[in-house]
Tab-separated table of C-alpha atoms in Angstrom:
chain	number	residue	atom	x	y	z
A	1428	UNK	CA	-21.096	13.394	-2.046
A	1429	UNK	CA	-19.281	13.686	0.296
A	1430	UNK	CA	-17.425	10.435	0.065
A	1431	UNK	CA	-17.226	7.804	-1.972
A	1432	UNK	CA	-20.310	6.519	-2.391
A	1433	UNK	CA	-22.050	8.706	-0.708
A	1434	UNK	CA	-24.496	11.802	-1.029
A	1435	UNK	CA	-27.222	12.599	1.606
A	1436	UNK	CA	-28.812	11.231	4.650
A	1437	UNK	CA	-32.651	12.412	4.332
A	1438	UNK	CA	-35.741	11.230	6.055
A	1439	UNK	CA	-38.455	9.341	3.774
A	1440	UNK	CA	-41.000	12.116	5.131
A	1441	UNK	CA	-38.309	14.974	3.986
A	1442	UNK	CA	-37.552	13.417	0.779
A	1443	UNK	CA	-40.627	12.148	-0.493
A	1444	UNK	CA	-42.053	15.950	0.356
A	1445	UNK	CA	-38.893	17.043	-1.798
A	1446	UNK	CA	-39.634	14.843	-4.670
A	1447	UNK	CA	-43.242	16.387	-4.891
A	1448	UNK	CA	-42.512	19.942	-4.402
A	1449	UNK	CA	-39.373	19.747	-7.083
A	1450	UNK	CA	-41.403	17.202	-9.743
A	1451	UNK	CA	-40.720	19.527	-13.009
A	1452	UNK	CA	-40.511	17.574	-15.914
A	1453	UNK	CA	-37.651	15.382	-16.509
A	1454	UNK	CA	-34.858	15.417	-19.218
A	1455	UNK	CA	-33.464	12.209	-21.128
A	1456	UNK	CA	-29.816	11.796	-21.586
A	1457	UNK	CA	-27.840	10.166	-24.510
A	1458	UNK	CA	-24.909	9.512	-22.604
A	1459	UNK	CA	-23.578	6.450	-21.453
A	1460	UNK	CA	-25.669	4.148	-19.221
A	1461	UNK	CA	-25.748	4.510	-15.643
A	1462	UNK	CA	-27.508	3.295	-12.468
A	1463	UNK	CA	-31.200	2.527	-12.003
A	1464	UNK	CA	-33.677	1.706	-9.538
A	1465	UNK	CA	-36.634	0.039	-8.952
A	1466	UNK	CA	-39.607	-0.829	-6.455
A	1467	UNK	CA	-41.666	2.521	-6.199
A	1468	UNK	CA	-41.790	3.986	-2.449
A	1469	UNK	CA	-44.936	2.530	-1.969
A	1470	UNK	CA	-43.872	-0.880	-3.197
A	1471	UNK	CA	-42.585	-3.798	-0.658
A	1472	UNK	CA	-39.374	-4.347	-0.652
A	1473	UNK	CA	-38.518	-7.185	-3.281
A	1474	UNK	CA	-36.897	-10.706	-1.840
A	1475	UNK	CA	-33.220	-11.312	-1.961
A	1476	UNK	CA	-32.527	-13.484	-4.950
A	1477	UNK	CA	-30.395	-16.383	-4.164
A	1478	UNK	CA	-26.677	-15.540	-4.393
A	1479	UNK	CA	-23.549	-17.596	-4.517
A	1480	UNK	CA	-21.510	-18.488	-1.531
A	1481	UNK	CA	-19.106	-15.645	-0.806
A	1482	UNK	CA	-15.874	-16.494	0.030
A	1483	UNK	CA	-15.319	-13.551	2.068
A	1484	UNK	CA	-17.485	-10.832	3.192
A	1485	UNK	CA	-17.511	-7.742	5.434
A	1486	UNK	CA	-20.158	-5.230	6.806
A	1487	UNK	CA	-20.244	-1.855	7.917
A	1488	UNK	CA	-23.343	0.152	8.883
A	1489	UNK	CA	-25.568	-2.094	6.256
A	1490	UNK	CA	-23.086	-1.899	3.447
A	1491	UNK	CA	-21.475	-5.385	2.625
A	1492	UNK	CA	-18.658	-5.653	0.245
A	1493	UNK	CA	-18.191	-9.725	-0.715
A	1494	UNK	CA	-16.420	-11.634	-3.225
A	1495	UNK	CA	-17.817	-15.167	-4.417
A	1496	UNK	CA	-16.228	-17.987	-5.539
A	1497	UNK	CA	-17.178	-17.273	-8.989
A	1498	UNK	CA	-15.038	-14.321	-9.028
A	1499	UNK	CA	-17.823	-11.778	-8.656
A	1500	UNK	CA	-17.317	-8.712	-6.149
A	1501	UNK	CA	-20.393	-7.645	-5.116
A	1502	UNK	CA	-21.654	-4.109	-3.048
A	1503	UNK	CA	-24.503	-4.762	-1.100
A	1504	UNK	CA	-26.421	-1.678	0.602
A	1505	UNK	CA	-29.238	-2.644	2.945
A	1506	UNK	CA	-29.691	0.039	5.457
A	1507	UNK	CA	-33.303	0.627	4.916
A	1508	UNK	CA	-33.876	2.993	8.258
A	1509	UNK	CA	-31.888	5.023	6.857
A	1510	UNK	CA	-33.134	5.102	3.142
A	1511	UNK	CA	-29.790	3.179	2.135
A	1512	UNK	CA	-27.770	6.080	2.780
A	1513	UNK	CA	-24.034	5.805	3.225
A	1514	UNK	CA	-22.325	6.521	6.669
A	1515	UNK	CA	-19.032	7.738	7.206
A	1516	UNK	CA	-17.765	4.384	8.371
A	1517	UNK	CA	-18.857	2.713	5.237
A	1518	UNK	CA	-17.066	4.690	2.312
A	1519	UNK	CA	-13.447	3.630	3.557
A	1520	UNK	CA	-15.112	0.185	3.326
A	1521	UNK	CA	-15.683	0.769	-0.311
A	1522	UNK	CA	-12.976	2.752	-1.097
A	1523	UNK	CA	-10.557	-0.240	0.418
A	1524	UNK	CA	-12.432	-2.749	-1.513
A	1525	UNK	CA	-12.543	-1.162	-4.745
A	1526	UNK	CA	-8.872	-0.983	-4.493
A	1527	UNK	CA	-8.486	-4.268	-3.627
A	1528	UNK	CA	-10.379	-5.443	-6.221
A	1529	UNK	CA	-8.665	-3.864	-9.373
A	1530	UNK	CA	-6.854	-6.885	-10.022
A	1531	UNK	CA	-8.980	-10.129	-9.380
A	1532	UNK	CA	-12.522	-10.263	-9.811
A	1533	UNK	CA	-14.002	-10.660	-13.635
A	1534	UNK	CA	-17.096	-8.447	-12.616
A	1535	UNK	CA	-18.261	-5.578	-10.155
A	1536	UNK	CA	-22.056	-5.858	-9.113
A	1537	UNK	CA	-23.587	-3.113	-6.930
A	1538	UNK	CA	-26.992	-3.712	-5.556
A	1539	UNK	CA	-29.241	-2.824	-2.791
A	1540	UNK	CA	-32.077	-4.288	-0.892
A	1541	UNK	CA	-35.066	-2.123	0.039
A	1542	UNK	CA	-37.511	0.725	-1.442
A	1543	UNK	CA	-34.609	3.209	-2.218
A	1544	UNK	CA	-31.529	2.473	-3.720
A	1545	UNK	CA	-29.540	5.184	-2.284
A	1546	UNK	CA	-30.397	8.352	-0.753
A	1547	UNK	CA	-27.003	9.459	-0.480
A	1548	UNK	CA	-24.357	10.021	2.265
A	1549	UNK	CA	-24.590	10.496	5.864
A	1550	UNK	CA	-24.411	14.625	6.176
A	1551	UNK	CA	-24.941	14.615	9.764
A	1552	UNK	CA	-22.057	11.979	10.205
A	1553	UNK	CA	-20.100	14.446	7.874
A	1554	UNK	CA	-21.102	17.468	9.984
A	1555	UNK	CA	-19.756	15.786	13.363
A	1556	UNK	CA	-16.304	15.545	12.130
A	1557	UNK	CA	-13.670	17.563	12.850
A	1558	UNK	CA	-11.717	19.255	9.755
A	1559	UNK	CA	-9.238	16.611	9.671
A	1560	UNK	CA	-12.004	13.975	9.808
A	1561	UNK	CA	-14.011	15.740	6.943
A	1562	UNK	CA	-11.055	16.149	4.656
A	1563	UNK	CA	-9.856	12.822	5.196
A	1564	UNK	CA	-13.466	11.630	4.575
A	1565	UNK	CA	-13.604	13.490	1.012
A	1566	UNK	CA	-10.241	12.017	-0.034
A	1567	UNK	CA	-11.062	8.334	0.490
A	1568	UNK	CA	-14.796	8.930	-0.976
A	1569	UNK	CA	-13.228	10.586	-4.043
A	1570	UNK	CA	-10.555	7.841	-4.544
A	1571	UNK	CA	-13.492	5.143	-4.292
A	1572	UNK	CA	-15.401	6.955	-7.015
A	1573	UNK	CA	-12.345	7.067	-9.470
A	1574	UNK	CA	-11.464	3.657	-9.095
A	1575	UNK	CA	-15.469	2.716	-9.817
A	1576	UNK	CA	-14.774	4.513	-12.757
A	1577	UNK	CA	-11.751	3.221	-13.852
A	1578	UNK	CA	-12.469	-0.690	-13.083
A	1579	UNK	CA	-10.644	-2.845	-15.707
A	1580	UNK	CA	-13.662	-5.486	-15.482
A	1581	UNK	CA	-17.231	-4.671	-16.086
A	1582	UNK	CA	-19.228	-2.836	-13.331
A	1583	UNK	CA	-23.123	-3.365	-13.178
A	1584	UNK	CA	-25.257	-1.349	-11.005
A	1585	UNK	CA	-29.235	-2.351	-10.186
A	1586	UNK	CA	-30.687	0.588	-8.559
A	1587	UNK	CA	-34.112	-0.763	-6.917
A	1588	UNK	CA	-35.605	2.539	-5.854
A	1589	UNK	CA	-34.593	6.314	-6.005
A	1590	UNK	CA	-31.125	7.777	-6.491
A	1591	UNK	CA	-30.345	10.579	-5.137
A	1592	UNK	CA	-26.996	12.302	-4.784
A	1593	UNK	CA	-24.314	9.962	-4.352
A	1594	UNK	CA	-26.814	7.368	-5.439
A	1595	UNK	CA	-27.408	8.725	-8.700
A	1596	UNK	CA	-23.410	9.271	-8.914
A	1597	UNK	CA	-22.733	5.186	-8.020
A	1598	UNK	CA	-24.668	4.482	-11.086
A	1599	UNK	CA	-23.176	7.223	-13.134
A	1600	UNK	CA	-19.697	5.228	-12.595
A	1601	UNK	CA	-20.378	2.135	-12.982
A	1602	UNK	CA	-20.151	0.772	-16.882
A	1603	UNK	CA	-23.823	-0.366	-17.371
A	1604	UNK	CA	-26.702	0.735	-15.117
A	1605	UNK	CA	-30.277	-0.571	-14.907
A	1606	UNK	CA	-33.363	1.234	-13.285
A	1607	UNK	CA	-36.570	0.202	-12.970
A	1608	UNK	CA	-39.319	1.898	-14.917
A	1609	UNK	CA	-40.378	3.524	-11.417
A	1610	UNK	CA	-37.420	4.728	-10.615
A	1611	UNK	CA	-36.286	8.656	-9.884
A	1612	UNK	CA	-33.192	10.184	-10.474
A	1613	UNK	CA	-31.854	13.831	-8.743
A	1614	UNK	CA	-29.335	15.711	-7.606
A	1615	UNK	CA	-30.867	17.779	-4.027
A	1616	UNK	CA	-27.590	19.190	-2.597
A	1617	UNK	CA	-28.005	22.904	-2.790
A	1618	UNK	CA	-31.416	22.099	-0.728
A	1619	UNK	CA	-29.078	21.261	2.048
A	1620	UNK	CA	-26.439	23.908	1.677
A	1621	UNK	CA	-23.789	21.746	-0.063
A	1622	UNK	CA	-23.272	21.033	-3.586
A	1623	UNK	CA	-22.992	18.389	-6.351
A	1624	UNK	CA	-20.094	16.660	-5.818
A	1625	UNK	CA	-19.479	12.923	-6.428
A	1626	UNK	CA	-18.079	13.416	-9.617
A	1627	UNK	CA	-20.836	15.399	-10.787
A	1628	UNK	CA	-18.764	18.249	-12.296
A	1629	UNK	CA	-17.127	15.576	-14.069
A	1630	UNK	CA	-20.185	13.307	-15.335
A	1631	UNK	CA	-23.311	15.641	-14.814
A	1632	UNK	CA	-21.481	18.692	-16.757
A	1633	UNK	CA	-21.086	16.835	-20.027
A	1634	UNK	CA	-24.631	15.590	-20.049
A	1635	UNK	CA	-26.291	16.726	-23.488
A	1636	UNK	CA	-28.282	20.064	-23.750
A	1637	UNK	CA	-27.112	21.360	-20.008
A	1638	UNK	CA	-29.093	18.831	-18.485
A	1639	UNK	CA	-26.369	18.092	-15.707
A	1640	UNK	CA	-26.783	22.065	-15.060
A	1641	UNK	CA	-30.504	21.948	-14.836
A	1642	UNK	CA	-30.804	18.685	-12.532
A	1643	UNK	CA	-27.910	20.550	-10.288
A	1644	UNK	CA	-29.280	23.755	-9.956
A	1645	UNK	CA	-32.968	22.861	-9.486
A	1646	UNK	CA	-33.032	19.415	-7.996
A	1647	UNK	CA	-35.671	18.373	-10.050
A	1648	UNK	CA	-36.436	14.860	-10.162
A	1649	UNK	CA	-36.062	12.753	-13.801
A	1650	UNK	CA	-37.671	9.266	-14.369
A	1651	UNK	CA	-35.370	6.242	-15.476
A	1652	UNK	CA	-36.481	6.741	-18.923
A	1653	UNK	CA	-35.085	10.465	-19.100
A	1654	UNK	CA	-32.231	9.419	-17.062
A	1655	UNK	CA	-31.458	6.707	-20.147
A	1656	UNK	CA	-32.161	9.165	-22.982
A	1657	UNK	CA	-29.459	11.446	-21.547
A	1658	UNK	CA	-26.831	8.797	-20.673
A	1659	UNK	CA	-27.154	8.282	-16.927
A	1660	UNK	CA	-28.179	4.486	-17.078
A	1661	UNK	CA	-27.819	1.900	-19.840
A	1662	UNK	CA	-31.169	0.155	-19.495
A	1663	UNK	CA	-34.644	0.229	-18.062
A	1664	UNK	CA	-36.523	-2.759	-17.021
A	1665	UNK	CA	-39.655	-4.015	-15.081
A	1666	UNK	CA	-38.978	-4.085	-11.219
A	1667	UNK	CA	-40.305	-7.578	-11.050
A	1668	UNK	CA	-37.068	-8.497	-13.526
A	1669	UNK	CA	-34.522	-7.460	-10.967
A	1670	UNK	CA	-34.088	-10.576	-9.065
A	1671	UNK	CA	-33.764	-13.008	-11.913
A	1672	UNK	CA	-31.398	-10.416	-13.390
A	1673	UNK	CA	-29.141	-10.368	-10.487
A	1674	UNK	CA	-28.891	-14.324	-10.440
A	1675	UNK	CA	-27.905	-14.436	-13.925
A	1676	UNK	CA	-25.299	-12.077	-13.783
A	1677	UNK	CA	-23.761	-13.594	-10.734
A	1678	UNK	CA	-24.191	-17.031	-12.749
A	1679	UNK	CA	-22.494	-15.693	-15.850
A	1680	UNK	CA	-19.350	-17.504	-16.747
A	1681	UNK	CA	-16.587	-14.975	-18.203
A	1682	UNK	CA	-18.699	-11.627	-17.744
A	1683	UNK	CA	-17.566	-9.698	-21.086
A	1684	UNK	CA	-18.858	-6.153	-21.961
A	1685	UNK	CA	-20.560	-8.107	-24.815
A	1686	UNK	CA	-22.373	-10.850	-23.056
A	1687	UNK	CA	-23.492	-8.616	-19.974
A	1688	UNK	CA	-24.861	-6.147	-22.894
A	1689	UNK	CA	-26.731	-8.696	-24.465
A	1690	UNK	CA	-28.419	-10.094	-21.656
A	1691	UNK	CA	-29.594	-6.536	-20.396
A	1692	UNK	CA	-30.866	-5.970	-23.651
A	1693	UNK	CA	-33.027	-8.906	-23.382
A	1694	UNK	CA	-34.323	-8.184	-19.945
A	1695	UNK	CA	-35.263	-4.647	-21.257
A	1696	UNK	CA	-36.823	-5.940	-24.420
A	1697	UNK	CA	-38.909	-7.785	-22.284
A	1698	UNK	CA	-40.162	-5.146	-20.266
A	1699	UNK	CA	-41.144	-3.206	-23.275
A	1700	UNK	CA	-44.274	-1.051	-22.654
A	1701	UNK	CA	-44.910	2.752	-22.232
A	1702	UNK	CA	-42.723	4.581	-19.820
A	1703	UNK	CA	-43.079	7.788	-18.308
A	1704	UNK	CA	-41.136	10.715	-19.281
A	1705	UNK	CA	-41.126	13.960	-17.625
A	1706	UNK	CA	-39.097	15.798	-20.279
A	1707	UNK	CA	-40.455	15.678	-23.644
A	1708	UNK	CA	-38.524	17.365	-26.477
A	1709	UNK	CA	-39.975	21.176	-25.821
A	1710	UNK	CA	-38.711	21.004	-22.268
A	1711	UNK	CA	-35.144	19.918	-23.377
A	1712	UNK	CA	-35.045	22.715	-25.612
A	1713	UNK	CA	-35.991	25.206	-22.810
A	1714	UNK	CA	-33.674	23.692	-20.265
A	1715	UNK	CA	-30.952	23.906	-23.351
A	1716	UNK	CA	-31.625	27.528	-23.861
A	1717	UNK	CA	-32.180	28.543	-20.360
A	1718	UNK	CA	-29.658	26.666	-18.265
A	1719	UNK	CA	-26.614	27.581	-21.239
A	1720	UNK	CA	-26.458	30.953	-19.357
A	1721	UNK	CA	-22.832	31.975	-17.969
A	1722	UNK	CA	-24.641	32.919	-14.588
A	1723	UNK	CA	-26.966	31.713	-12.301
A	1724	UNK	CA	-28.257	35.265	-12.411
A	1725	UNK	CA	-28.918	34.960	-15.972
A	1726	UNK	CA	-30.412	31.487	-15.359
A	1727	UNK	CA	-32.760	33.229	-12.923
A	1728	UNK	CA	-33.858	35.759	-14.986
A	1729	UNK	CA	-34.390	33.801	-18.091
A	1730	UNK	CA	-36.526	31.422	-15.820
A	1731	UNK	CA	-38.859	34.199	-14.565
A	1732	UNK	CA	-38.879	35.404	-18.160
A	1733	UNK	CA	-40.059	32.206	-19.378
A	1734	UNK	CA	-42.796	31.807	-17.365
A	1735	UNK	CA	-43.902	28.102	-18.189
A	1736	UNK	CA	-44.691	25.984	-15.476
A	1737	UNK	CA	-41.503	24.170	-15.682
A	1738	UNK	CA	-40.054	27.772	-15.578
A	1739	UNK	CA	-42.164	28.702	-12.485
A	1740	UNK	CA	-41.476	25.059	-10.345
A	1741	UNK	CA	-37.520	25.295	-11.033
A	1742	UNK	CA	-37.538	28.924	-10.019
A	1743	UNK	CA	-39.730	28.464	-7.148
A	1744	UNK	CA	-37.015	25.811	-6.004
A	1745	UNK	CA	-33.942	27.736	-6.199
A	1746	UNK	CA	-35.495	30.086	-4.595
A	1747	UNK	CA	-35.048	28.117	-1.391
A	1748	UNK	CA	-31.776	27.110	-2.184
A	1749	UNK	CA	-28.573	28.437	-0.502
A	1750	UNK	CA	-27.054	31.131	-2.993
A	1751	UNK	CA	-23.660	30.129	-1.672
A	1752	UNK	CA	-24.204	26.441	-2.991
A	1753	UNK	CA	-26.431	27.589	-6.466
A	1754	UNK	CA	-23.103	29.446	-7.371
A	1755	UNK	CA	-20.558	27.103	-6.300
A	1756	UNK	CA	-22.570	24.349	-8.428
A	1757	UNK	CA	-22.468	26.201	-11.329
A	1758	UNK	CA	-18.869	27.232	-11.065
A	1759	UNK	CA	-18.129	23.636	-10.395
A	1760	UNK	CA	-19.989	22.374	-13.322
A	1761	UNK	CA	-18.199	24.700	-15.720
A	1762	UNK	CA	-14.925	23.980	-14.538
A	1763	UNK	CA	-15.515	20.206	-15.146
A	1764	UNK	CA	-16.699	20.410	-18.829
A	1765	UNK	CA	-13.239	20.173	-20.282
A	1766	UNK	CA	-11.604	18.054	-17.821
A	1767	UNK	CA	-11.263	14.351	-17.014
A	1768	UNK	CA	-13.014	12.594	-13.990
A	1769	UNK	CA	-9.832	12.319	-11.750
A	1770	UNK	CA	-9.042	16.006	-12.225
A	1771	UNK	CA	-12.511	16.840	-11.414
A	1772	UNK	CA	-12.783	14.520	-7.996
A	1773	UNK	CA	-9.522	15.921	-7.152
A	1774	UNK	CA	-10.882	19.682	-7.074
A	1775	UNK	CA	-14.159	18.321	-5.317
A	1776	UNK	CA	-12.397	16.915	-2.380
A	1777	UNK	CA	-11.150	21.065	-1.586
A	1778	UNK	CA	-14.499	22.350	-2.573
A	1779	UNK	CA	-16.497	19.862	-0.472
A	1780	UNK	CA	-14.029	20.400	2.645
A	1781	UNK	CA	-14.542	24.087	2.105
A	1782	UNK	CA	-18.399	23.990	1.531
A	1783	UNK	CA	-18.502	21.738	4.951
A	1784	UNK	CA	-16.539	24.875	6.570
A	1785	UNK	CA	-19.078	27.210	5.113
A	1786	UNK	CA	-22.478	28.346	7.648
A	1787	UNK	CA	-24.662	27.607	4.907
A	1788	UNK	CA	-23.922	23.455	5.299
A	1789	UNK	CA	-24.262	23.752	9.193
A	1790	UNK	CA	-27.246	25.618	8.772
A	1791	UNK	CA	-28.860	23.066	6.154
A	1792	UNK	CA	-27.964	20.365	8.239
A	1793	UNK	CA	-29.652	22.154	11.442
A	1794	UNK	CA	-32.819	22.925	9.373
A	1795	UNK	CA	-33.451	19.722	6.851
A	1796	UNK	CA	-32.108	16.948	9.173
A	1797	UNK	CA	-31.614	17.840	13.097
A	1798	UNK	CA	-34.537	20.642	13.745
A	1799	UNK	CA	-36.503	19.413	10.480
A	1800	UNK	CA	-38.162	23.093	10.423
A	1801	UNK	CA	-37.298	23.168	6.840
A	1802	UNK	CA	-36.436	27.106	7.052
A	1803	UNK	CA	-32.883	27.363	6.491
A	1804	UNK	CA	-31.335	30.705	7.155
A	1805	UNK	CA	-28.787	31.314	4.150
A	1806	UNK	CA	-25.536	33.406	4.820
A	1807	UNK	CA	-25.525	35.201	2.558
A	1808	UNK	CA	-29.424	35.648	1.318
A	1809	UNK	CA	-29.270	36.628	-1.872
A	1810	UNK	CA	-27.074	35.670	-5.289
A	1811	UNK	CA	-25.834	39.150	-5.478
A	1812	UNK	CA	-24.208	39.236	-2.062
A	1813	UNK	CA	-22.144	35.662	-3.185
A	1814	UNK	CA	-19.099	37.611	-5.154
A	1815	UNK	CA	-17.196	35.973	-7.683
A	1816	UNK	CA	-14.206	36.268	-5.848
A	1817	UNK	CA	-15.525	34.031	-2.923
A	1818	UNK	CA	-16.887	31.403	-5.203
A	1819	UNK	CA	-13.529	31.316	-6.804
A	1820	UNK	CA	-11.633	31.101	-3.742
A	1821	UNK	CA	-13.948	27.745	-2.968
A	1822	UNK	CA	-13.447	25.823	-6.250
A	1823	UNK	CA	-9.542	26.426	-6.654
A	1824	UNK	CA	-7.544	24.127	-7.155
A	1825	UNK	CA	-3.767	25.132	-6.287
A	1826	UNK	CA	-0.718	24.150	-8.233
A	1827	UNK	CA	1.210	23.079	-4.676
A	1828	UNK	CA	-0.484	19.632	-3.763
A	1829	UNK	CA	-0.873	20.996	-0.481
A	1830	UNK	CA	-3.226	18.091	0.574
A	1831	UNK	CA	-1.570	15.377	-1.018
A	1832	UNK	CA	-4.141	14.723	-3.329
A	1833	UNK	CA	-2.320	13.456	-6.560
A	1834	UNK	CA	-1.160	10.133	-5.306
A	1835	UNK	CA	-5.021	9.286	-4.621
A	1836	UNK	CA	-5.776	9.084	-8.434
A	1837	UNK	CA	-2.713	7.083	-9.563
A	1838	UNK	CA	-4.260	3.626	-10.184
A	1839	UNK	CA	-3.349	0.503	-8.759
A	1840	UNK	CA	-1.628	-2.290	-11.107
A	1841	UNK	CA	-3.560	-4.757	-12.849
A	1842	UNK	CA	-2.819	-8.514	-13.276
A	1843	UNK	CA	-2.024	-7.836	-16.858
A	1844	UNK	CA	0.140	-4.820	-16.435
């Protein structure tokens, strides 16, 4: 992520090509619900539903935070020219809004406009910051994700379009997440010399059958049905039902978990039909076997030995990714397997800062976002050249809180406490 609700600023042409190139069979999660996306890339943007008049609102770089007279808090992303990516200026706005909403609103709704839910965070903007600015940015962003995941009131994410990186994390950290049956989810960070942050070491590492490791190491797209089955999202509905659902959520009196779940169930039932699924049981079994290996090198060997279409596609993708990113991702995910989200986010602040200082991050931004030649020159160039000692230095969380991180994850008091 680099930040609270951030991930990656990627041009539409590049990302659509990325989707096609990495389209390996997807996987279904069996965990808690996550976010959703709706309209396909070629579909016209859905018209905005009528919304309650906000009692207060603030907009920064296409991200609006507002509260309504009915007690609802709303985060709306509307930055189509940048695929609804989150800028370095928008992240602090989100974090401060979530902190102020910790006691007050009866529901938090995350929604968007346009064809893509969220393509992540503004990596070019992050790269332009000095070291102090980058560290502050990661601190603020991950504080926001922790607040989102721990909100005492229901949080609902409506994802219209594809969700990449931080976009997927936004959904993952909400109590309910609804995706369009045309949505896709992915973690493409290794392709740009970064790593899967935004709390991925906390939520994605725990997805069943090593699905999170698979997503993080290969950048594979999965469908909304896959995402629901593995627990990334809670519901899948038809794209034409999103505006109605949003209106009904904003009009709901006393929005309890039970009421919201019942409403989402109704929309899902009304959307019943055959849904695309990329990862069948055979593929899931392969994923579990291959990505349970204890090192990236062992994963690569198993993919090479497997020889299936899935394995070949994943191996081809990984060979274009930063070797440093792959090893840091794998280790970060391992460390998150038994740790709570707040601990993972605290560690990720330092990993993100250190990775942003690495040559591969600058090279990835150059090759993918600036020059767009898509020919990054990674340093080191091979997995074997990335030592375990080097990786441990990047992922370490010192006993001494030298960066004053612990207080960031002390949750605000609620009105009932």
